[in-house]
Amino acid sequence: MPRKKINQDEQTLPSTPVMETENQDTVFPIPEQETPPVQAAVKKATKKATTKGVPETEPDSTETDETTSWPPEDTDQIPFPAVEAPPEDQGGMAEPLPEPRRRQKSERQQFFDLRFSELDRYLTNEERAEWNSIYASYRGRSAMSGTIIGVDQLSVNVKDSEVGTMERKTMYCAIVVPYRVRIVIPAPEMWEKGQERPDFVLQNMVGANIDFIITKVDRESGFAIASRRLASQARQYYFDRRPALHGVGARTMCKVMAVGPRRCLVECYGHDINLTQRELRYTAIPDLREVYHPGQELPCIVMGYDANKGLTISVKETESNPFDGAELRHPAGSRRQATIAGKYGGGVFCNLPDGTVCMCNYAYQYQDADFKVGDTVILAIQRFDMDKKQMYGKILTKW
């Protein structure tokens, strides 16, 4: 069968491919597949991203107009986000995100994570009661009581309040052992800020009974760190809210902390107070260490209280003044037996058997070196000063 001749007047696309059938009778154009608009936009955006930073080249002459006819100029109408190009300095590779930093657990969180049932399994009843008291003080900030059995010089990590860094310092620490656990109280945690005492005062506090609050527990090592300062603040708060306790004339108790020859440090409801011999007794005392020692509890009377200035107490006011009625018991001109209690400023303090103190001078035939503290003498009563409540006399002889 002869091939049908195609009329030249028929319009055909020169770039359209032609496919012939087996019988070669008919030919027909194969329509070119249109690129969907969405795929064309993705292709164009990807090409822009991969060629960013590369010098522009001439476009391919074979590219048809159909691939550039979509998307429209208004790209805001594209229903999908455009592809962002990676940073140029990474060579097309995105920078990996840093791993999140894990927050370190605090000491209290580490304490709560402990398995106390396993740690306390083999403890005796006394040991378990001791650790339960320590746990309760650490959890609830409740105060504990104990006796200082020693003062050691230890290296302790201290946090600088200004910088916030930890530094290691060597300092004296009070040691308290309620039963088997060693509790360490550093010197800065013994005193209120602004009321710090010298190290020799802390060293002389062995035997004193103090209150403290646990601030750190090392269960595996079997020791704890405490603060007397926090316990004092809690007791001061309690004392300040009780008018019946801090009213003038109120009777209470104080604890002896440290004793020196002339002064005594006592604690009353968290207040550290220095007392001299005048606030302790009417009778002259040559050396307070012979009468008082750390660990004693003394009755006292509140003489004044101010939340800002502090507390004032007196121990001797709990007793009657032996000077009352002394002019009747020891009239002027009488001679009495007495004991030399002390010397001060050229004067001699002599204690009579009833507790009355007589301020004496020596007779003209004697000198100070002839008499010592503790000697028994005979004195003559000369006069009384009712305003100062003081009796005066003269030492006649050694007895």
mmCIF file with all atom_site columns, C-alpha atoms in Angstrom, residues 168-377:
data_model
loop_
_atom_site.group_PDB
_atom_site.id
_atom_site.type_symbol
_atom_site.label_atom_id
_atom_site.label_alt_id
_atom_site.label_comp_id
_atom_site.label_asym_id
_atom_site.label_entity_id
_atom_site.label_seq_id
_atom_site.pdbx_PDB_ins_code
_atom_site.Cartn_x
_atom_site.Cartn_y
_atom_site.Cartn_z
_atom_site.occupancy
_atom_site.B_iso_or_equiv
_atom_site.pdbx_formal_charge
_atom_site.auth_seq_id
_atom_site.auth_comp_id
_atom_site.auth_asym_id
_atom_site.auth_atom_id
_atom_site.pdbx_PDB_model_num
ATOM 1   C CA . ARG A 1 168 ? 39.836 25.567 100.608 1.00 0.00 ? 168 ARG A CA 1
ATOM 2   C CA . LYS A 1 169 ? 40.726 27.093 103.975 1.00 0.00 ? 169 LYS A CA 1
ATOM 3   C CA . THR A 1 170 ? 42.242 25.755 107.165 1.00 0.00 ? 170 THR A CA 1
ATOM 4   C CA . MET A 1 171 ? 40.307 26.719 110.279 1.00 0.00 ? 171 MET A CA 1
ATOM 5   C CA . TYR A 1 172 ? 39.354 25.542 113.748 1.00 0.00 ? 172 TYR A CA 1
ATOM 6   C CA . CYS A 1 173 ? 36.209 23.432 113.965 1.00 0.00 ? 173 CYS A CA 1
ATOM 7   C CA . ALA A 1 174 ? 34.167 22.372 116.978 1.00 0.00 ? 174 ALA A CA 1
ATOM 8   C CA . ILE A 1 175 ? 33.544 18.627 117.198 1.00 0.00 ? 175 ILE A CA 1
ATOM 9   C CA . VAL A 1 176 ? 30.302 17.167 118.552 1.00 0.00 ? 176 VAL A CA 1
ATOM 10  C CA . VAL A 1 177 ? 29.629 13.416 118.749 1.00 0.00 ? 177 VAL A CA 1
ATOM 11  C CA . PRO A 1 178 ? 26.087 12.688 120.010 1.00 0.00 ? 178 PRO A CA 1
ATOM 12  C CA . TYR A 1 179 ? 26.652 8.894  119.915 1.00 0.00 ? 179 TYR A CA 1
ATOM 13  C CA . ARG A 1 180 ? 28.792 7.607  117.017 1.00 0.00 ? 180 ARG A CA 1
ATOM 14  C CA . VAL A 1 181 ? 28.571 10.256 114.277 1.00 0.00 ? 181 VAL A CA 1
ATOM 15  C CA . ARG A 1 182 ? 31.114 13.069 114.144 1.00 0.00 ? 182 ARG A CA 1
ATOM 16  C CA . ILE A 1 183 ? 29.497 16.470 113.584 1.00 0.00 ? 183 ILE A CA 1
ATOM 17  C CA . VAL A 1 184 ? 31.844 19.264 112.475 1.00 0.00 ? 184 VAL A CA 1
ATOM 18  C CA . ILE A 1 185 ? 31.035 22.949 113.091 1.00 0.00 ? 185 ILE A CA 1
ATOM 19  C CA . PRO A 1 186 ? 33.496 25.362 111.376 1.00 0.00 ? 186 PRO A CA 1
ATOM 20  C CA . ALA A 1 187 ? 34.520 28.507 113.249 1.00 0.00 ? 187 ALA A CA 1
ATOM 21  C CA . PRO A 1 188 ? 32.610 30.902 110.886 1.00 0.00 ? 188 PRO A CA 1
ATOM 22  C CA . GLU A 1 189 ? 29.414 28.953 111.669 1.00 0.00 ? 189 GLU A CA 1
ATOM 23  C CA . MET A 1 190 ? 29.864 29.373 115.414 1.00 0.00 ? 190 MET A CA 1
ATOM 24  C CA . TRP A 1 191 ? 29.227 33.122 115.607 1.00 0.00 ? 191 TRP A CA 1
ATOM 25  C CA . GLU A 1 192 ? 26.870 35.729 114.224 1.00 0.00 ? 192 GLU A CA 1
ATOM 26  C CA . LYS A 1 193 ? 28.279 38.028 111.553 1.00 0.00 ? 193 LYS A CA 1
ATOM 27  C CA . GLY A 1 194 ? 29.936 40.992 113.206 1.00 0.00 ? 194 GLY A CA 1
ATOM 28  C CA . GLN A 1 195 ? 30.272 39.119 116.525 1.00 0.00 ? 195 GLN A CA 1
ATOM 29  C CA . GLU A 1 196 ? 33.177 36.842 115.655 1.00 0.00 ? 196 GLU A CA 1
ATOM 30  C CA . ARG A 1 197 ? 35.411 35.762 118.534 1.00 0.00 ? 197 ARG A CA 1
ATOM 31  C CA . PRO A 1 198 ? 39.145 34.948 118.577 1.00 0.00 ? 198 PRO A CA 1
ATOM 32  C CA . ASP A 1 199 ? 40.220 31.354 118.081 1.00 0.00 ? 199 ASP A CA 1
ATOM 33  C CA . PHE A 1 200 ? 41.264 30.958 121.726 1.00 0.00 ? 200 PHE A CA 1
ATOM 34  C CA . VAL A 1 201 ? 37.640 31.488 122.787 1.00 0.00 ? 201 VAL A CA 1
ATOM 35  C CA . LEU A 1 202 ? 36.538 28.539 120.640 1.00 0.00 ? 202 LEU A CA 1
ATOM 36  C CA . GLN A 1 203 ? 39.371 26.430 122.020 1.00 0.00 ? 203 GLN A CA 1
ATOM 37  C CA . ASN A 1 204 ? 38.155 27.153 125.558 1.00 0.00 ? 204 ASN A CA 1
ATOM 38  C CA . MET A 1 205 ? 34.590 26.041 124.759 1.00 0.00 ? 205 MET A CA 1
ATOM 39  C CA . VAL A 1 206 ? 35.304 22.336 125.224 1.00 0.00 ? 206 VAL A CA 1
ATOM 40  C CA . GLY A 1 207 ? 32.530 20.981 127.434 1.00 0.00 ? 207 GLY A CA 1
ATOM 41  C CA . ALA A 1 208 ? 29.951 23.596 126.451 1.00 0.00 ? 208 ALA A CA 1
ATOM 42  C CA . ASN A 1 209 ? 26.474 22.462 125.458 1.00 0.00 ? 209 ASN A CA 1
ATOM 43  C CA . ILE A 1 210 ? 25.365 24.136 122.208 1.00 0.00 ? 210 ILE A CA 1
ATOM 44  C CA . ASP A 1 211 ? 22.493 24.052 119.728 1.00 0.00 ? 211 ASP A CA 1
ATOM 45  C CA . PHE A 1 212 ? 23.148 23.518 116.017 1.00 0.00 ? 212 PHE A CA 1
ATOM 46  C CA . ILE A 1 213 ? 21.439 22.736 112.707 1.00 0.00 ? 213 ILE A CA 1
ATOM 47  C CA . ILE A 1 214 ? 22.764 20.161 110.226 1.00 0.00 ? 214 ILE A CA 1
ATOM 48  C CA . THR A 1 215 ? 23.719 21.733 106.867 1.00 0.00 ? 215 THR A CA 1
ATOM 49  C CA . LYS A 1 216 ? 25.365 18.762 105.110 1.00 0.00 ? 216 LYS A CA 1
ATOM 50  C CA . VAL A 1 217 ? 25.259 14.984 105.505 1.00 0.00 ? 217 VAL A CA 1
ATOM 51  C CA . ASP A 1 218 ? 27.878 12.579 104.161 1.00 0.00 ? 218 ASP A CA 1
ATOM 52  C CA . ARG A 1 219 ? 26.178 9.284  104.891 1.00 0.00 ? 219 ARG A CA 1
ATOM 53  C CA . GLU A 1 220 ? 28.786 7.079  103.216 1.00 0.00 ? 220 GLU A CA 1
ATOM 54  C CA . SER A 1 221 ? 31.654 8.656  105.188 1.00 0.00 ? 221 SER A CA 1
ATOM 55  C CA . GLY A 1 222 ? 29.636 8.816  108.399 1.00 0.00 ? 222 GLY A CA 1
ATOM 56  C CA . PHE A 1 223 ? 29.902 12.491 109.340 1.00 0.00 ? 223 PHE A CA 1
ATOM 57  C CA . ALA A 1 224 ? 27.914 15.727 109.076 1.00 0.00 ? 224 ALA A CA 1
ATOM 58  C CA . ILE A 1 225 ? 28.523 19.483 109.012 1.00 0.00 ? 225 ILE A CA 1
ATOM 59  C CA . ALA A 1 226 ? 26.431 21.809 111.162 1.00 0.00 ? 226 ALA A CA 1
ATOM 60  C CA . SER A 1 227 ? 25.938 25.503 111.960 1.00 0.00 ? 227 SER A CA 1
ATOM 61  C CA . ARG A 1 228 ? 25.490 26.979 115.422 1.00 0.00 ? 228 ARG A CA 1
ATOM 62  C CA . ARG A 1 229 ? 24.811 30.380 113.842 1.00 0.00 ? 229 ARG A CA 1
ATOM 63  C CA . LEU A 1 230 ? 21.572 29.171 112.198 1.00 0.00 ? 230 LEU A CA 1
ATOM 64  C CA . ALA A 1 231 ? 20.357 27.629 115.440 1.00 0.00 ? 231 ALA A CA 1
ATOM 65  C CA . SER A 1 232 ? 21.075 30.890 117.289 1.00 0.00 ? 232 SER A CA 1
ATOM 66  C CA . GLN A 1 233 ? 19.034 32.842 114.760 1.00 0.00 ? 233 GLN A CA 1
ATOM 67  C CA . ALA A 1 234 ? 16.100 30.471 115.244 1.00 0.00 ? 234 ALA A CA 1
ATOM 68  C CA . ARG A 1 235 ? 16.267 30.824 119.043 1.00 0.00 ? 235 ARG A CA 1
ATOM 69  C CA . GLN A 1 236 ? 16.522 34.615 118.788 1.00 0.00 ? 236 GLN A CA 1
ATOM 70  C CA . TYR A 1 237 ? 13.399 34.665 116.609 1.00 0.00 ? 237 TYR A CA 1
ATOM 71  C CA . TYR A 1 238 ? 11.531 32.552 119.172 1.00 0.00 ? 238 TYR A CA 1
ATOM 72  C CA . PHE A 1 239 ? 12.733 34.762 122.050 1.00 0.00 ? 239 PHE A CA 1
ATOM 73  C CA . ASP A 1 240 ? 11.768 37.976 120.253 1.00 0.00 ? 240 ASP A CA 1
ATOM 74  C CA . ARG A 1 241 ? 8.181  36.761 119.704 1.00 0.00 ? 241 ARG A CA 1
ATOM 75  C CA . ARG A 1 242 ? 7.631  35.925 123.390 1.00 0.00 ? 242 ARG A CA 1
ATOM 76  C CA . PRO A 1 243 ? 7.127  39.086 125.518 1.00 0.00 ? 243 PRO A CA 1
ATOM 77  C CA . ALA A 1 244 ? 6.889  36.947 128.641 1.00 0.00 ? 244 ALA A CA 1
ATOM 78  C CA . LEU A 1 245 ? 10.495 35.825 128.073 1.00 0.00 ? 245 LEU A CA 1
ATOM 79  C CA . HIS A 1 246 ? 12.188 39.151 127.326 1.00 0.00 ? 246 HIS A CA 1
ATOM 80  C CA . GLY A 1 247 ? 10.266 41.401 129.716 1.00 0.00 ? 247 GLY A CA 1
ATOM 81  C CA . VAL A 1 248 ? 12.362 43.271 132.292 1.00 0.00 ? 248 VAL A CA 1
ATOM 82  C CA . GLY A 1 249 ? 12.572 41.172 135.443 1.00 0.00 ? 249 GLY A CA 1
ATOM 83  C CA . ALA A 1 250 ? 11.782 37.893 133.706 1.00 0.00 ? 250 ALA A CA 1
ATOM 84  C CA . ARG A 1 251 ? 13.688 34.879 135.016 1.00 0.00 ? 251 ARG A CA 1
ATOM 85  C CA . THR A 1 252 ? 15.331 32.488 132.595 1.00 0.00 ? 252 THR A CA 1
ATOM 86  C CA . MET A 1 253 ? 18.418 30.269 132.191 1.00 0.00 ? 253 MET A CA 1
ATOM 87  C CA . CYS A 1 254 ? 21.732 30.843 130.446 1.00 0.00 ? 254 CYS A CA 1
ATOM 88  C CA . LYS A 1 255 ? 24.480 28.425 129.387 1.00 0.00 ? 255 LYS A CA 1
ATOM 89  C CA . VAL A 1 256 ? 28.151 28.960 130.154 1.00 0.00 ? 256 VAL A CA 1
ATOM 90  C CA . MET A 1 257 ? 30.162 28.754 126.896 1.00 0.00 ? 257 MET A CA 1
ATOM 91  C CA . ALA A 1 258 ? 33.699 29.799 127.888 1.00 0.00 ? 258 ALA A CA 1
ATOM 92  C CA . VAL A 1 259 ? 35.328 31.131 131.044 1.00 0.00 ? 259 VAL A CA 1
ATOM 93  C CA . GLY A 1 260 ? 38.363 33.373 131.522 1.00 0.00 ? 260 GLY A CA 1
ATOM 94  C CA . PRO A 1 261 ? 39.980 34.830 134.621 1.00 0.00 ? 261 PRO A CA 1
ATOM 95  C CA . ARG A 1 262 ? 37.867 38.012 134.506 1.00 0.00 ? 262 ARG A CA 1
ATOM 96  C CA . ARG A 1 263 ? 35.107 37.359 131.976 1.00 0.00 ? 263 ARG A CA 1
ATOM 97  C CA . CYS A 1 264 ? 32.590 34.660 131.214 1.00 0.00 ? 264 CYS A CA 1
ATOM 98  C CA . LEU A 1 265 ? 30.813 34.022 127.894 1.00 0.00 ? 265 LEU A CA 1
ATOM 99  C CA . VAL A 1 266 ? 27.223 32.814 128.271 1.00 0.00 ? 266 VAL A CA 1
ATOM 100 C CA . GLU A 1 267 ? 24.420 32.119 125.791 1.00 0.00 ? 267 GLU A CA 1
ATOM 101 C CA . CYS A 1 268 ? 20.779 32.985 126.444 1.00 0.00 ? 268 CYS A CA 1
ATOM 102 C CA . TYR A 1 269 ? 18.236 32.192 123.728 1.00 0.00 ? 269 TYR A CA 1
ATOM 103 C CA . GLY A 1 270 ? 20.771 32.577 120.939 1.00 0.00 ? 270 GLY A CA 1
ATOM 104 C CA . HIS A 1 271 ? 22.377 35.739 122.358 1.00 0.00 ? 271 HIS A CA 1
ATOM 105 C CA . ASP A 1 272 ? 26.092 35.526 123.217 1.00 0.00 ? 272 ASP A CA 1
ATOM 106 C CA . ILE A 1 273 ? 26.760 37.754 126.247 1.00 0.00 ? 273 ILE A CA 1
ATOM 107 C CA . ASN A 1 274 ? 29.981 38.637 128.060 1.00 0.00 ? 274 ASN A CA 1
ATOM 108 C CA . LEU A 1 275 ? 29.585 38.798 131.836 1.00 0.00 ? 275 LEU A CA 1
ATOM 109 C CA . THR A 1 276 ? 32.086 40.170 134.305 1.00 0.00 ? 276 THR A CA 1
ATOM 110 C CA . GLN A 1 277 ? 32.364 39.330 137.955 1.00 0.00 ? 277 GLN A CA 1
ATOM 111 C CA . ARG A 1 278 ? 29.997 42.203 138.784 1.00 0.00 ? 278 ARG A CA 1
ATOM 112 C CA . GLU A 1 279 ? 27.146 40.568 136.826 1.00 0.00 ? 279 GLU A CA 1
ATOM 113 C CA . LEU A 1 280 ? 27.861 37.111 138.226 1.00 0.00 ? 280 LEU A CA 1
ATOM 114 C CA . ARG A 1 281 ? 28.166 37.500 141.995 1.00 0.00 ? 281 ARG A CA 1
ATOM 115 C CA . TYR A 1 282 ? 28.099 40.019 144.777 1.00 0.00 ? 282 TYR A CA 1
ATOM 116 C CA . THR A 1 283 ? 31.099 38.312 146.316 1.00 0.00 ? 283 THR A CA 1
ATOM 117 C CA . ALA A 1 284 ? 34.491 39.105 144.798 1.00 0.00 ? 284 ALA A CA 1
ATOM 118 C CA . ILE A 1 285 ? 35.969 36.168 142.843 1.00 0.00 ? 285 ILE A CA 1
ATOM 119 C CA . PRO A 1 286 ? 39.746 36.137 142.229 1.00 0.00 ? 286 PRO A CA 1
ATOM 120 C CA . ASP A 1 287 ? 39.532 33.820 139.203 1.00 0.00 ? 287 ASP A CA 1
ATOM 121 C CA . LEU A 1 288 ? 36.208 32.991 137.561 1.00 0.00 ? 288 LEU A CA 1
ATOM 122 C CA . ARG A 1 289 ? 37.624 29.686 136.303 1.00 0.00 ? 289 ARG A CA 1
ATOM 123 C CA . GLU A 1 290 ? 37.641 28.401 139.882 1.00 0.00 ? 290 GLU A CA 1
ATOM 124 C CA . VAL A 1 291 ? 33.871 28.809 140.149 1.00 0.00 ? 291 VAL A CA 1
ATOM 125 C CA . TYR A 1 292 ? 32.453 28.515 136.614 1.00 0.00 ? 292 TYR A CA 1
ATOM 126 C CA . HIS A 1 293 ? 33.172 26.146 133.745 1.00 0.00 ? 293 HIS A CA 1
ATOM 127 C CA . PRO A 1 294 ? 31.680 25.449 130.274 1.00 0.00 ? 294 PRO A CA 1
ATOM 128 C CA . GLY A 1 295 ? 28.511 23.381 130.360 1.00 0.00 ? 295 GLY A CA 1
ATOM 129 C CA . GLN A 1 296 ? 26.985 24.981 133.452 1.00 0.00 ? 296 GLN A CA 1
ATOM 130 C CA . GLU A 1 297 ? 23.467 26.393 133.374 1.00 0.00 ? 297 GLU A CA 1
ATOM 131 C CA . LEU A 1 298 ? 22.907 29.492 135.498 1.00 0.00 ? 298 LEU A CA 1
ATOM 132 C CA . PRO A 1 299 ? 19.660 31.238 136.466 1.00 0.00 ? 299 PRO A CA 1
ATOM 133 C CA . CYS A 1 300 ? 19.518 34.859 135.370 1.00 0.00 ? 300 CYS A CA 1
ATOM 134 C CA . ILE A 1 301 ? 17.175 37.838 135.233 1.00 0.00 ? 301 ILE A CA 1
ATOM 135 C CA . VAL A 1 302 ? 16.485 39.949 132.146 1.00 0.00 ? 302 VAL A CA 1
ATOM 136 C CA . MET A 1 303 ? 17.649 43.509 132.795 1.00 0.00 ? 303 MET A CA 1
ATOM 137 C CA . GLY A 1 304 ? 16.795 44.900 129.345 1.00 0.00 ? 304 GLY A CA 1
ATOM 138 C CA . TYR A 1 305 ? 16.084 43.814 125.801 1.00 0.00 ? 305 TYR A CA 1
ATOM 139 C CA . ASP A 1 306 ? 16.166 45.565 122.437 1.00 0.00 ? 306 ASP A CA 1
ATOM 140 C CA . ALA A 1 307 ? 15.885 43.727 119.128 1.00 0.00 ? 307 ALA A CA 1
ATOM 141 C CA . ASN A 1 308 ? 18.669 45.877 117.647 1.00 0.00 ? 308 ASN A CA 1
ATOM 142 C CA . LYS A 1 309 ? 20.945 46.372 120.671 1.00 0.00 ? 309 LYS A CA 1
ATOM 143 C CA . GLY A 1 310 ? 20.620 42.914 122.155 1.00 0.00 ? 310 GLY A CA 1
ATOM 144 C CA . LEU A 1 311 ? 19.916 41.340 125.528 1.00 0.00 ? 311 LEU A CA 1
ATOM 145 C CA . THR A 1 312 ? 21.188 42.347 128.980 1.00 0.00 ? 312 THR A CA 1
ATOM 146 C CA . ILE A 1 313 ? 21.047 39.862 131.864 1.00 0.00 ? 313 ILE A CA 1
ATOM 147 C CA . SER A 1 314 ? 22.353 39.538 135.404 1.00 0.00 ? 314 SER A CA 1
ATOM 148 C CA . VAL A 1 315 ? 23.109 36.353 137.300 1.00 0.00 ? 315 VAL A CA 1
ATOM 149 C CA . LYS A 1 316 ? 23.706 37.890 140.731 1.00 0.00 ? 316 LYS A CA 1
ATOM 150 C CA . GLU A 1 317 ? 20.254 39.506 140.745 1.00 0.00 ? 317 GLU A CA 1
ATOM 151 C CA . THR A 1 318 ? 18.752 36.080 141.322 1.00 0.00 ? 318 THR A CA 1
ATOM 152 C CA . GLU A 1 319 ? 20.197 36.238 144.852 1.00 0.00 ? 319 GLU A CA 1
ATOM 153 C CA . SER A 1 320 ? 19.621 38.767 147.603 1.00 0.00 ? 320 SER A CA 1
ATOM 154 C CA . ASN A 1 321 ? 22.287 41.420 148.019 1.00 0.00 ? 321 ASN A CA 1
ATOM 155 C CA . PRO A 1 322 ? 24.379 40.638 151.134 1.00 0.00 ? 322 PRO A CA 1
ATOM 156 C CA . PHE A 1 323 ? 24.975 44.366 151.610 1.00 0.00 ? 323 PHE A CA 1
ATOM 157 C CA . ASP A 1 324 ? 21.372 44.798 152.724 1.00 0.00 ? 324 ASP A CA 1
ATOM 158 C CA . GLY A 1 325 ? 21.500 44.950 156.545 1.00 0.00 ? 325 GLY A CA 1
ATOM 159 C CA . ALA A 1 326 ? 25.316 44.861 156.629 1.00 0.00 ? 326 ALA A CA 1
ATOM 160 C CA . GLU A 1 327 ? 25.445 48.066 158.684 1.00 0.00 ? 327 GLU A CA 1
ATOM 161 C CA . LEU A 1 328 ? 23.566 46.215 161.427 1.00 0.00 ? 328 LEU A CA 1
ATOM 162 C CA . ARG A 1 329 ? 25.555 42.989 161.227 1.00 0.00 ? 329 ARG A CA 1
ATOM 163 C CA . HIS A 1 330 ? 28.919 44.738 160.910 1.00 0.00 ? 330 HIS A CA 1
ATOM 164 C CA . PRO A 1 331 ? 28.724 48.183 162.517 1.00 0.00 ? 331 PRO A CA 1
ATOM 165 C CA . ALA A 1 332 ? 31.509 50.704 161.986 1.00 0.00 ? 332 ALA A CA 1
ATOM 166 C CA . GLY A 1 333 ? 34.479 50.103 164.305 1.00 0.00 ? 333 GLY A CA 1
ATOM 167 C CA . SER A 1 334 ? 33.911 46.368 164.595 1.00 0.00 ? 334 SER A CA 1
ATOM 168 C CA . ARG A 1 335 ? 36.552 43.815 163.671 1.00 0.00 ? 335 ARG A CA 1
ATOM 169 C CA . ARG A 1 336 ? 35.794 40.889 161.421 1.00 0.00 ? 336 ARG A CA 1
ATOM 170 C CA . GLN A 1 337 ? 37.544 37.852 159.959 1.00 0.00 ? 337 GLN A CA 1
ATOM 171 C CA . ALA A 1 338 ? 37.726 37.888 156.139 1.00 0.00 ? 338 ALA A CA 1
ATOM 172 C CA . THR A 1 339 ? 39.514 36.317 153.198 1.00 0.00 ? 339 THR A CA 1
ATOM 173 C CA . ILE A 1 340 ? 41.455 38.255 150.562 1.00 0.00 ? 340 ILE A CA 1
ATOM 174 C CA . ALA A 1 341 ? 39.597 37.654 147.263 1.00 0.00 ? 341 ALA A CA 1
ATOM 175 C CA . GLY A 1 342 ? 41.543 39.934 144.925 1.00 0.00 ? 342 GLY A CA 1
ATOM 176 C CA . LYS A 1 343 ? 43.594 43.048 144.372 1.00 0.00 ? 343 LYS A CA 1
ATOM 177 C CA . TYR A 1 344 ? 42.889 45.887 141.963 1.00 0.00 ? 344 TYR A CA 1
ATOM 178 C CA . GLY A 1 345 ? 44.313 49.427 141.680 1.00 0.00 ? 345 GLY A CA 1
ATOM 179 C CA . GLY A 1 346 ? 46.029 49.326 145.056 1.00 0.00 ? 346 GLY A CA 1
ATOM 180 C CA . GLY A 1 347 ? 42.881 48.173 146.847 1.00 0.00 ? 347 GLY A CA 1
ATOM 181 C CA . VAL A 1 348 ? 42.190 44.776 148.384 1.00 0.00 ? 348 VAL A CA 1
ATOM 182 C CA . PHE A 1 349 ? 38.805 42.995 148.149 1.00 0.00 ? 349 PHE A CA 1
ATOM 183 C CA . CYS A 1 350 ? 37.971 40.941 151.230 1.00 0.00 ? 350 CYS A CA 1
ATOM 184 C CA . ASN A 1 351 ? 35.011 38.593 151.538 1.00 0.00 ? 351 ASN A CA 1
ATOM 185 C CA . LEU A 1 352 ? 33.265 38.254 154.869 1.00 0.00 ? 352 LEU A CA 1
ATOM 186 C CA . PRO A 1 353 ? 31.668 34.889 155.792 1.00 0.00 ? 353 PRO A CA 1
ATOM 187 C CA . ASP A 1 354 ? 28.133 36.155 154.980 1.00 0.00 ? 354 ASP A CA 1
ATOM 188 C CA . GLY A 1 355 ? 29.176 37.217 151.454 1.00 0.00 ? 355 GLY A CA 1
ATOM 189 C CA . THR A 1 356 ? 29.607 40.903 152.113 1.00 0.00 ? 356 THR A CA 1
ATOM 190 C CA . VAL A 1 357 ? 32.565 42.468 150.292 1.00 0.00 ? 357 VAL A CA 1
ATOM 191 C CA . CYS A 1 358 ? 34.752 44.978 152.084 1.00 0.00 ? 358 CYS A CA 1
ATOM 192 C CA . MET A 1 359 ? 37.126 47.268 150.171 1.00 0.00 ? 359 MET A CA 1
ATOM 193 C CA . CYS A 1 360 ? 40.264 47.564 152.311 1.00 0.00 ? 360 CYS A CA 1
ATOM 194 C CA . ASN A 1 361 ? 43.648 49.238 152.547 1.00 0.00 ? 361 ASN A CA 1
ATOM 195 C CA . TYR A 1 362 ? 46.719 47.989 154.438 1.00 0.00 ? 362 TYR A CA 1
ATOM 196 C CA . ALA A 1 363 ? 47.746 49.229 157.854 1.00 0.00 ? 363 ALA A CA 1
ATOM 197 C CA . TYR A 1 364 ? 50.799 51.496 157.774 1.00 0.00 ? 364 TYR A CA 1
ATOM 198 C CA . GLN A 1 365 ? 53.173 48.765 158.991 1.00 0.00 ? 365 GLN A CA 1
ATOM 199 C CA . TYR A 1 366 ? 52.340 46.415 156.079 1.00 0.00 ? 366 TYR A CA 1
ATOM 200 C CA . GLN A 1 367 ? 53.015 46.411 152.344 1.00 0.00 ? 367 GLN A CA 1
ATOM 201 C CA . ASP A 1 368 ? 51.307 44.676 149.474 1.00 0.00 ? 368 ASP A CA 1
ATOM 202 C CA . ALA A 1 369 ? 53.924 41.941 149.187 1.00 0.00 ? 369 ALA A CA 1
ATOM 203 C CA . ASP A 1 370 ? 53.084 40.734 152.690 1.00 0.00 ? 370 ASP A CA 1
ATOM 204 C CA . PHE A 1 371 ? 49.648 39.495 151.636 1.00 0.00 ? 371 PHE A CA 1
ATOM 205 C CA . LYS A 1 372 ? 48.479 37.149 148.899 1.00 0.00 ? 372 LYS A CA 1
ATOM 206 C CA . VAL A 1 373 ? 45.097 36.234 147.455 1.00 0.00 ? 373 VAL A CA 1
ATOM 207 C CA . GLY A 1 374 ? 43.498 33.615 149.681 1.00 0.00 ? 374 GLY A CA 1
ATOM 208 C CA . ASP A 1 375 ? 45.082 34.746 152.943 1.00 0.00 ? 375 ASP A CA 1
ATOM 209 C CA . THR A 1 376 ? 42.874 35.056 155.994 1.00 0.00 ? 376 THR A CA 1
ATOM 210 C CA . VAL A 1 377 ? 43.074 38.434 157.706 1.00 0.00 ? 377 VAL A CA 1
#
